[in-house]
Amino acid sequence: MGWTERQRAMLDEMGVRLWAPPETQTLPAPVDAPHPPAVRGDGAAVAVPRPGGGRPVGVEAMDWPALREAVVNCSACKLCQGRRQTVFGVGHPHAHWMVVGEAPGEQEDRQGEPFVGKSGQLLDNMLRAIGLTRAQAEPAQQVYIANTIKCRPPGNRNPEPEELAQCEPFLIRQVELVKPKIILAMGRFAVQSLLRSNEPIGRLRGRVHRYQGVPLIVTYHPAYLLRNLEDKSRAWDDLCLALQTLKAVDAP
Ligand code: URA
């Protein structure tokens, strides 16, 4: 692959030594566009929702606007009390690639968009290194990014099983609506939710799983990679495996 200067810089930023898997040769050039404006909830002062009263019904048949509305109004668990706003997801509604993370942090809770903090910068670099973006582009290049839960856990604590369970129908429906060709599950909670597995990431990565029939690649969460630089090259391997897998899916 002929790496552009920009790609070299991004890989360098990821801490990845350069090598070129042959499978990446047909990838389009990376798109360098700014983020679209974050989609916010109503932003204004609102009454704090009471948990337990608002488990949405009929999520499995909702279209995008109904699903977004259901998330905005959800009060199925106690996380609704501490959130500034819900964080629905962002990207192409029919993206070929779907990225599933964990939960909104402080920045995401402020801006209403997943992965806009430090780990989001790394995620964007990782995506850009393989020709993908969250900014507006064709469905082959513009990813869809969602979290397993849509509200920020207080103090960025881990999501609790009950919270994951209450939020799961939203993610299931997002996957059904996007119909991605490949899913990247980033980190422990994405894996728990999508694969029902408590195995460590290190044991699940490196092979192709399936979710709703869609090939799924397990990789490290960007926040973990920021703390464990030595695993960045493994994350790069995971991205390459995802590229190869998608190429095989697309092969005539
Ligand atoms: N980490 C996640 O998993 N998701 C976000 O949106 C932000 C950080």
PDB file of C-alpha atoms and ligand atoms in Angstrom:
ATOM      1  CA  MET A   1       0.000   0.000   0.000  1.00  0.00           C
ATOM      2  CA  GLY A   2       1.251   3.488  -0.780  1.00  0.00           C
ATOM      3  CA  TRP A   3       0.897   5.203   2.583  1.00  0.00           C
ATOM      4  CA  THR A   4       0.251   8.889   2.355  1.00  0.00           C
ATOM      5  CA  GLU A   5       2.129  11.264   4.594  1.00  0.00           C
ATOM      6  CA  ARG A   6      -1.093  11.854   6.549  1.00  0.00           C
ATOM      7  CA  GLN A   7      -1.629   8.119   7.095  1.00  0.00           C
ATOM      8  CA  ARG A   8       1.957   7.701   8.233  1.00  0.00           C
ATOM      9  CA  ALA A   9       1.481  10.528  10.716  1.00  0.00           C
ATOM     10  CA  MET A  10      -1.738   9.005  12.034  1.00  0.00           C
ATOM     11  CA  LEU A  11      -0.254   5.551  12.386  1.00  0.00           C
ATOM     12  CA  ASP A  12       2.666   7.110  14.128  1.00  0.00           C
ATOM     13  CA  GLU A  13       0.222   8.823  16.470  1.00  0.00           C
ATOM     14  CA  MET A  14      -1.380   5.462  17.164  1.00  0.00           C
ATOM     15  CA  GLY A  15       2.054   4.146  18.019  1.00  0.00           C
ATOM     16  CA  VAL A  16       1.878   1.641  15.178  1.00  0.00           C
ATOM     17  CA  ARG A  17       4.961   0.522  13.320  1.00  0.00           C
ATOM     18  CA  LEU A  18       4.369   0.617   9.610  1.00  0.00           C
ATOM     19  CA  TRP A  19       3.674  -2.516   7.689  1.00  0.00           C
ATOM     20  CA  ALA A  20       1.231  -2.958   4.869  1.00  0.00           C
ATOM     21  CA  PRO A  21      -1.206  -5.855   4.780  1.00  0.00           C
ATOM     22  CA  PRO A  22      -1.980  -6.636   1.141  1.00  0.00           C
ATOM     23  CA  GLU A  23      -5.700  -6.667   1.939  1.00  0.00           C
ATOM     24  CA  THR A  24      -5.758  -2.932   2.445  1.00  0.00           C
ATOM     25  CA  GLN A  25      -4.623  -2.123  -1.070  1.00  0.00           C
ATOM     26  CA  THR A  26      -8.023  -1.315  -2.514  1.00  0.00           C
ATOM     27  CA  LEU A  27      -9.074   1.011   0.269  1.00  0.00           C
ATOM     28  CA  PRO A  28     -10.164   4.487  -0.676  1.00  0.00           C
ATOM     29  CA  ALA A  29      -8.093   7.451   0.359  1.00  0.00           C
ATOM     30  CA  PRO A  30      -8.935   8.709   3.835  1.00  0.00           C
ATOM     31  CA  VAL A  31     -11.427  11.493   4.059  1.00  0.00           C
ATOM     32  CA  ASP A  32     -10.322  14.450   6.102  1.00  0.00           C
ATOM     33  CA  ALA A  33     -13.439  16.285   7.122  1.00  0.00           C
ATOM     34  CA  PRO A  34     -14.441  17.926  10.374  1.00  0.00           C
ATOM     35  CA  HIS A  35     -16.983  16.357  12.679  1.00  0.00           C
ATOM     36  CA  PRO A  36     -20.551  17.263  11.880  1.00  0.00           C
ATOM     37  CA  PRO A  37     -22.140  19.340  14.580  1.00  0.00           C
ATOM     38  CA  ALA A  38     -23.058  17.236  17.607  1.00  0.00           C
ATOM     39  CA  VAL A  39     -26.711  16.384  17.846  1.00  0.00           C
ATOM     40  CA  ARG A  40     -27.877  17.587  21.229  1.00  0.00           C
ATOM     41  CA  GLY A  41     -30.934  16.784  23.234  1.00  0.00           C
ATOM     42  CA  ASP A  42     -33.072  19.777  24.067  1.00  0.00           C
ATOM     43  CA  GLY A  43     -30.160  21.175  26.100  1.00  0.00           C
ATOM     44  CA  ALA A  44     -32.415  23.484  28.106  1.00  0.00           C
ATOM     45  CA  ALA A  45     -33.210  22.934  31.764  1.00  0.00           C
ATOM     46  CA  VAL A  46     -35.563  20.008  32.011  1.00  0.00           C
ATOM     47  CA  ALA A  47     -37.262  18.158  34.810  1.00  0.00           C
ATOM     48  CA  VAL A  48     -35.063  15.296  36.028  1.00  0.00           C
ATOM     49  CA  PRO A  49     -36.690  12.063  34.838  1.00  0.00           C
ATOM     50  CA  ARG A  50     -37.606   9.432  37.396  1.00  0.00           C
ATOM     51  CA  PRO A  51     -36.094   6.014  36.796  1.00  0.00           C
ATOM     52  CA  GLY A  52     -38.226   2.931  36.448  1.00  0.00           C
ATOM     53  CA  GLY A  53     -41.242   4.595  34.873  1.00  0.00           C
ATOM     54  CA  GLY A  54     -40.034   4.826  31.340  1.00  0.00           C
ATOM     55  CA  ARG A  55     -39.104   1.547  29.788  1.00  0.00           C
ATOM     56  CA  PRO A  56     -39.953   2.128  26.122  1.00  0.00           C
ATOM     57  CA  VAL A  57     -42.181  -0.375  24.372  1.00  0.00           C
ATOM     58  CA  GLY A  58     -42.037  -1.436  20.742  1.00  0.00           C
ATOM     59  CA  VAL A  59     -38.359  -0.569  20.265  1.00  0.00           C
ATOM     60  CA  GLU A  60     -37.929  -3.574  17.979  1.00  0.00           C
ATOM     61  CA  ALA A  61     -40.208  -2.006  15.333  1.00  0.00           C
ATOM     62  CA  MET A  62     -39.048   1.621  15.579  1.00  0.00           C
ATOM     63  CA  ASP A  63     -37.618   3.655  12.719  1.00  0.00           C
ATOM     64  CA  TRP A  64     -34.723   6.092  13.289  1.00  0.00           C
ATOM     65  CA  PRO A  65     -36.763   9.106  14.464  1.00  0.00           C
ATOM     66  CA  ALA A  66     -38.894   6.999  16.816  1.00  0.00           C
ATOM     67  CA  LEU A  67     -35.834   5.259  18.209  1.00  0.00           C
ATOM     68  CA  ARG A  68     -34.012   8.530  18.809  1.00  0.00           C
ATOM     69  CA  GLU A  69     -37.073   9.928  20.552  1.00  0.00           C
ATOM     70  CA  ALA A  70     -37.396   6.810  22.702  1.00  0.00           C
ATOM     71  CA  VAL A  71     -33.785   7.160  23.812  1.00  0.00           C
ATOM     72  CA  VAL A  72     -34.182  10.877  24.569  1.00  0.00           C
ATOM     73  CA  ASN A  73     -37.198  10.139  26.754  1.00  0.00           C
ATOM     74  CA  CYS A  74     -35.943   6.936  28.333  1.00  0.00           C
ATOM     75  CA  SER A  75     -36.112   6.658  32.106  1.00  0.00           C
ATOM     76  CA  ALA A  76     -35.746   2.905  32.367  1.00  0.00           C
ATOM     77  CA  CYS A  77     -32.817   3.027  34.775  1.00  0.00           C
ATOM     78  CA  LYS A  78     -31.269   5.377  37.292  1.00  0.00           C
ATOM     79  CA  LEU A  79     -28.761   6.788  34.823  1.00  0.00           C
ATOM     80  CA  CYS A  80     -31.504   9.068  33.515  1.00  0.00           C
ATOM     81  CA  GLN A  81     -31.205  11.114  36.699  1.00  0.00           C
ATOM     82  CA  GLY A  82     -27.590  12.164  36.288  1.00  0.00           C
ATOM     83  CA  ARG A  83     -27.383  12.714  32.553  1.00  0.00           C
ATOM     84  CA  ARG A  84     -27.221  16.100  30.877  1.00  0.00           C
ATOM     85  CA  GLN A  85     -28.551  14.437  27.758  1.00  0.00           C
ATOM     86  CA  THR A  86     -28.683  11.050  26.127  1.00  0.00           C
ATOM     87  CA  VAL A  87     -25.993  10.056  23.632  1.00  0.00           C
ATOM     88  CA  PHE A  88     -27.721   8.260  20.811  1.00  0.00           C
ATOM     89  CA  GLY A  89     -25.127   7.516  18.167  1.00  0.00           C
ATOM     90  CA  VAL A  90     -23.654   9.185  15.125  1.00  0.00           C
ATOM     91  CA  GLY A  91     -22.788   8.372  11.542  1.00  0.00           C
ATOM     92  CA  HIS A  92     -24.262   7.025   8.356  1.00  0.00           C
ATOM     93  CA  PRO A  93     -27.649   5.347   8.917  1.00  0.00           C
ATOM     94  CA  HIS A  94     -26.558   2.580   6.531  1.00  0.00           C
ATOM     95  CA  ALA A  95     -22.852   2.528   7.262  1.00  0.00           C
ATOM     96  CA  HIS A  96     -20.880  -0.544   6.247  1.00  0.00           C
ATOM     97  CA  TRP A  97     -18.911  -0.271   9.481  1.00  0.00           C
ATOM     98  CA  MET A  98     -20.460  -0.037  12.916  1.00  0.00           C
ATOM     99  CA  VAL A  99     -18.348   0.747  15.958  1.00  0.00           C
ATOM    100  CA  VAL A 100     -19.737  -0.155  19.374  1.00  0.00           C
ATOM    101  CA  GLY A 101     -18.184   1.367  22.466  1.00  0.00           C
ATOM    102  CA  GLU A 102     -19.097   1.439  26.099  1.00  0.00           C
ATOM    103  CA  ALA A 103     -20.788   4.474  27.605  1.00  0.00           C
ATOM    104  CA  PRO A 104     -20.698   8.250  27.330  1.00  0.00           C
ATOM    105  CA  GLY A 105     -18.146  10.079  29.436  1.00  0.00           C
ATOM    106  CA  GLU A 106     -18.240  13.679  30.533  1.00  0.00           C
ATOM    107  CA  GLN A 107     -17.551  15.221  27.133  1.00  0.00           C
ATOM    108  CA  GLU A 108     -20.042  12.955  25.404  1.00  0.00           C
ATOM    109  CA  ASP A 109     -22.677  13.811  28.026  1.00  0.00           C
ATOM    110  CA  ARG A 110     -22.035  17.501  27.332  1.00  0.00           C
ATOM    111  CA  GLN A 111     -22.009  17.261  23.558  1.00  0.00           C
ATOM    112  CA  GLY A 112     -24.512  14.480  22.918  1.00  0.00           C
ATOM    113  CA  GLU A 113     -22.165  12.576  20.620  1.00  0.00           C
ATOM    114  CA  PRO A 114     -20.216   9.378  21.293  1.00  0.00           C
ATOM    115  CA  PHE A 115     -16.427   9.384  21.488  1.00  0.00           C
ATOM    116  CA  VAL A 116     -15.687  13.096  21.463  1.00  0.00           C
ATOM    117  CA  GLY A 117     -13.197  13.064  24.338  1.00  0.00           C
ATOM    118  CA  LYS A 118      -9.589  11.847  24.308  1.00  0.00           C
ATOM    119  CA  SER A 119     -10.469   8.268  23.445  1.00  0.00           C
ATOM    120  CA  GLY A 120     -12.605   9.646  20.618  1.00  0.00           C
ATOM    121  CA  GLN A 121      -9.560  11.371  19.143  1.00  0.00           C
ATOM    122  CA  LEU A 122      -7.711   8.089  19.144  1.00  0.00           C
ATOM    123  CA  LEU A 123     -10.725   6.311  17.658  1.00  0.00           C
ATOM    124  CA  ASP A 124     -10.898   8.904  14.873  1.00  0.00           C
ATOM    125  CA  ASN A 125      -7.203   8.386  14.148  1.00  0.00           C
ATOM    126  CA  MET A 126      -7.647   4.633  14.068  1.00  0.00           C
ATOM    127  CA  LEU A 127     -10.585   4.933  11.702  1.00  0.00           C
ATOM    128  CA  ARG A 128      -8.814   7.450   9.511  1.00  0.00           C
ATOM    129  CA  ALA A 129      -5.826   5.140   9.220  1.00  0.00           C
ATOM    130  CA  ILE A 130      -8.074   2.630   7.422  1.00  0.00           C
ATOM    131  CA  GLY A 131      -9.903   5.182   5.314  1.00  0.00           C
ATOM    132  CA  LEU A 132     -12.956   5.649   7.524  1.00  0.00           C
ATOM    133  CA  THR A 133     -14.539   8.683   9.119  1.00  0.00           C
ATOM    134  CA  ARG A 134     -17.497   9.703  11.245  1.00  0.00           C
ATOM    135  CA  ALA A 135     -17.948  12.807   9.100  1.00  0.00           C
ATOM    136  CA  GLN A 136     -20.343  12.837   6.196  1.00  0.00           C
ATOM    137  CA  ALA A 137     -19.273  10.419   3.456  1.00  0.00           C
ATOM    138  CA  GLU A 138     -20.485   7.446   1.464  1.00  0.00           C
ATOM    139  CA  PRO A 139     -21.692   4.454   3.536  1.00  0.00           C
ATOM    140  CA  ALA A 140     -18.486   2.568   2.722  1.00  0.00           C
ATOM    141  CA  GLN A 141     -16.420   5.288   4.397  1.00  0.00           C
ATOM    142  CA  GLN A 142     -18.677   6.868   7.008  1.00  0.00           C
ATOM    143  CA  VAL A 143     -18.992   4.648  10.066  1.00  0.00           C
ATOM    144  CA  TYR A 144     -21.851   4.505  12.519  1.00  0.00           C
ATOM    145  CA  ILE A 145     -20.750   4.826  16.159  1.00  0.00           C
ATOM    146  CA  ALA A 146     -22.921   3.760  19.079  1.00  0.00           C
ATOM    147  CA  ASN A 147     -22.453   2.867  22.701  1.00  0.00           C
ATOM    148  CA  THR A 148     -23.843  -0.046  24.654  1.00  0.00           C
ATOM    149  CA  ILE A 149     -25.514   2.442  26.979  1.00  0.00           C
ATOM    150  CA  LYS A 150     -26.801   5.863  26.080  1.00  0.00           C
ATOM    151  CA  CYS A 151     -26.425   7.735  29.378  1.00  0.00           C
ATOM    152  CA  ARG A 152     -23.295   8.633  31.289  1.00  0.00           C
ATOM    153  CA  PRO A 153     -22.682   6.570  34.414  1.00  0.00           C
ATOM    154  CA  PRO A 154     -21.855   8.931  37.296  1.00  0.00           C
ATOM    155  CA  GLY A 155     -18.144   9.557  37.710  1.00  0.00           C
ATOM    156  CA  ASN A 156     -17.541   7.348  34.648  1.00  0.00           C
ATOM    157  CA  ARG A 157     -18.014   4.206  36.708  1.00  0.00           C
ATOM    158  CA  ASN A 158     -18.589   0.941  34.878  1.00  0.00           C
ATOM    159  CA  PRO A 159     -22.100   0.309  33.616  1.00  0.00           C
ATOM    160  CA  GLU A 160     -24.079  -2.048  35.838  1.00  0.00           C
ATOM    161  CA  PRO A 161     -25.690  -5.228  34.452  1.00  0.00           C
ATOM    162  CA  GLU A 162     -29.187  -3.794  34.970  1.00  0.00           C
ATOM    163  CA  GLU A 163     -28.258  -0.632  33.034  1.00  0.00           C
ATOM    164  CA  LEU A 164     -26.771  -2.659  30.193  1.00  0.00           C
ATOM    165  CA  ALA A 165     -29.878  -4.825  30.081  1.00  0.00           C
ATOM    166  CA  GLN A 166     -32.289  -1.889  30.026  1.00  0.00           C
ATOM    167  CA  CYS A 167     -30.386  -0.166  27.230  1.00  0.00           C
ATOM    168  CA  GLU A 168     -29.733  -3.231  25.107  1.00  0.00           C
ATOM    169  CA  PRO A 169     -32.908  -3.035  22.974  1.00  0.00           C
ATOM    170  CA  PHE A 170     -31.739   0.349  21.644  1.00  0.00           C
ATOM    171  CA  LEU A 171     -28.416  -1.048  20.459  1.00  0.00           C
ATOM    172  CA  ILE A 172     -30.076  -4.117  18.975  1.00  0.00           C
ATOM    173  CA  ARG A 173     -32.414  -1.867  17.002  1.00  0.00           C
ATOM    174  CA  GLN A 174     -29.551   0.400  15.895  1.00  0.00           C
ATOM    175  CA  VAL A 175     -27.734  -2.604  14.461  1.00  0.00           C
ATOM    176  CA  GLU A 176     -30.922  -3.786  12.742  1.00  0.00           C
ATOM    177  CA  LEU A 177     -31.470  -0.360  11.169  1.00  0.00           C
ATOM    178  CA  VAL A 178     -27.863   0.241  10.100  1.00  0.00           C
ATOM    179  CA  LYS A 179     -27.427  -3.326   8.802  1.00  0.00           C
ATOM    180  CA  PRO A 180     -23.641  -2.983   8.891  1.00  0.00           C
ATOM    181  CA  LYS A 181     -21.373  -5.322   6.983  1.00  0.00           C
ATOM    182  CA  ILE A 182     -18.972  -5.438   9.893  1.00  0.00           C
ATOM    183  CA  ILE A 183     -19.033  -4.540  13.577  1.00  0.00           C
ATOM    184  CA  LEU A 184     -16.066  -3.455  15.678  1.00  0.00           C
ATOM    185  CA  ALA A 185     -16.772  -4.208  19.338  1.00  0.00           C
ATOM    186  CA  MET A 186     -14.489  -2.058  21.451  1.00  0.00           C
ATOM    187  CA  GLY A 187     -13.854  -3.146  24.996  1.00  0.00           C
ATOM    188  CA  ARG A 188     -15.314  -5.337  27.683  1.00  0.00           C
ATOM    189  CA  PHE A 189     -18.843  -3.959  27.846  1.00  0.00           C
ATOM    190  CA  ALA A 190     -19.439  -3.976  24.105  1.00  0.00           C
ATOM    191  CA  VAL A 191     -18.336  -7.597  24.114  1.00  0.00           C
ATOM    192  CA  GLN A 192     -20.514  -8.474  27.098  1.00  0.00           C
ATOM    193  CA  SER A 193     -23.514  -6.910  25.470  1.00  0.00           C
ATOM    194  CA  LEU A 194     -23.031  -8.160  21.913  1.00  0.00           C
ATOM    195  CA  LEU A 195     -21.400 -11.536  22.460  1.00  0.00           C
ATOM    196  CA  ARG A 196     -22.654 -12.359  25.946  1.00  0.00           C
ATOM    197  CA  SER A 197     -19.078 -13.133  26.871  1.00  0.00           C
ATOM    198  CA  ASN A 198     -17.036 -12.309  29.942  1.00  0.00           C
ATOM    199  CA  GLU A 199     -13.828 -13.542  28.363  1.00  0.00           C
ATOM    200  CA  PRO A 200     -11.003 -10.997  28.324  1.00  0.00           C
ATOM    201  CA  ILE A 201     -10.525  -9.048  25.114  1.00  0.00           C
ATOM    202  CA  GLY A 202      -7.132 -10.673  24.637  1.00  0.00           C
ATOM    203  CA  ARG A 203      -8.829 -14.055  24.334  1.00  0.00           C
ATOM    204  CA  LEU A 204     -11.603 -12.931  21.980  1.00  0.00           C
ATOM    205  CA  ARG A 205      -9.676 -10.788  19.546  1.00  0.00           C
ATOM    206  CA  GLY A 206      -7.941 -12.182  16.474  1.00  0.00           C
ATOM    207  CA  ARG A 207     -10.933 -14.095  15.123  1.00  0.00           C
ATOM    208  CA  VAL A 208     -14.258 -13.341  13.507  1.00  0.00           C
ATOM    209  CA  HIS A 209     -17.383 -13.547  15.680  1.00  0.00           C
ATOM    210  CA  ARG A 210     -20.976 -12.981  14.570  1.00  0.00           C
ATOM    211  CA  TYR A 211     -23.751 -10.752  15.848  1.00  0.00           C
ATOM    212  CA  GLN A 212     -27.166 -10.915  14.190  1.00  0.00           C
ATOM    213  CA  GLY A 213     -25.319 -12.708  11.386  1.00  0.00           C
ATOM    214  CA  VAL A 214     -22.918  -9.789  10.938  1.00  0.00           C
ATOM    215  CA  PRO A 215     -19.158 -10.440  11.250  1.00  0.00           C
ATOM    216  CA  LEU A 216     -17.874  -8.888  14.457  1.00  0.00           C
ATOM    217  CA  ILE A 217     -14.276  -8.130  15.379  1.00  0.00           C
ATOM    218  CA  VAL A 218     -13.320  -7.646  19.004  1.00  0.00           C
ATOM    219  CA  THR A 219     -10.698  -5.080  19.845  1.00  0.00           C
ATOM    220  CA  TYR A 220      -9.424  -2.980  22.710  1.00  0.00           C
ATOM    221  CA  HIS A 221     -11.276   0.099  23.841  1.00  0.00           C
ATOM    222  CA  PRO A 222      -9.462   3.321  22.855  1.00  0.00           C
ATOM    223  CA  ALA A 223      -9.425   4.460  26.498  1.00  0.00           C
ATOM    224  CA  TYR A 224      -7.575   1.256  27.369  1.00  0.00           C
ATOM    225  CA  LEU A 225      -5.156   1.845  24.502  1.00  0.00           C
ATOM    226  CA  LEU A 226      -4.364   5.301  25.836  1.00  0.00           C
ATOM    227  CA  ARG A 227      -3.186   3.632  29.043  1.00  0.00           C
ATOM    228  CA  ASN A 228      -1.602   0.570  27.449  1.00  0.00           C
ATOM    229  CA  LEU A 229       0.415   1.800  24.508  1.00  0.00           C
ATOM    230  CA  GLU A 230       1.981  -1.597  23.937  1.00  0.00           C
ATOM    231  CA  ASP A 231      -1.379  -2.974  22.778  1.00  0.00           C
ATOM    232  CA  LYS A 232      -1.834  -0.409  20.014  1.00  0.00           C
ATOM    233  CA  SER A 233      -0.132  -2.646  17.481  1.00  0.00           C
ATOM    234  CA  ARG A 234      -2.609  -5.406  18.401  1.00  0.00           C
ATOM    235  CA  ALA A 235      -5.461  -2.987  17.834  1.00  0.00           C
ATOM    236  CA  TRP A 236      -3.981  -2.230  14.452  1.00  0.00           C
ATOM    237  CA  ASP A 237      -3.934  -5.958  13.694  1.00  0.00           C
ATOM    238  CA  ASP A 238      -7.617  -6.052  14.651  1.00  0.00           C
ATOM    239  CA  LEU A 239      -8.422  -3.254  12.220  1.00  0.00           C
ATOM    240  CA  CYS A 240      -6.566  -5.123   9.501  1.00  0.00           C
ATOM    241  CA  LEU A 241      -8.514  -8.297  10.313  1.00  0.00           C
ATOM    242  CA  ALA A 242     -11.727  -6.303  10.026  1.00  0.00           C
ATOM    243  CA  LEU A 243     -10.622  -4.958   6.648  1.00  0.00           C
ATOM    244  CA  GLN A 244      -9.794  -8.448   5.398  1.00  0.00           C
ATOM    245  CA  THR A 245     -13.096  -9.782   6.678  1.00  0.00           C
ATOM    246  CA  LEU A 246     -15.084  -7.052   4.965  1.00  0.00           C
ATOM    247  CA  LYS A 247     -13.169  -7.595   1.772  1.00  0.00           C
ATOM    248  CA  ALA A 248     -14.107 -11.269   1.882  1.00  0.00           C
ATOM    249  CA  VAL A 249     -17.774 -10.361   2.508  1.00  0.00           C
ATOM    250  CA  ASP A 250     -17.709  -7.973  -0.466  1.00  0.00           C
ATOM    251  CA  ALA A 251     -15.929 -10.405  -2.795  1.00  0.00           C
ATOM    252  CA  PRO A 252     -18.148 -11.489  -5.683  1.00  0.00           C
TER     253      PRO A 252
HETATM  254  N1  URA B   1     -15.972   5.720  25.663  1.00  0.00           N
HETATM  255  C1  URA B   1     -16.981   5.043  25.075  1.00  0.00           C
HETATM  256  O1  URA B   1     -17.012   3.818  25.094  1.00  0.00           O
HETATM  257  N2  URA B   1     -17.903   5.734  24.464  1.00  0.00           N
HETATM  258  C2  URA B   1     -17.909   7.049  24.408  1.00  0.00           C
HETATM  259  O2  URA B   1     -18.817   7.609  23.812  1.00  0.00           O
HETATM  260  C3  URA B   1     -16.858   7.735  25.022  1.00  0.00           C
HETATM  261  C4  URA B   1     -15.880   7.052  25.644  1.00  0.00           C
END
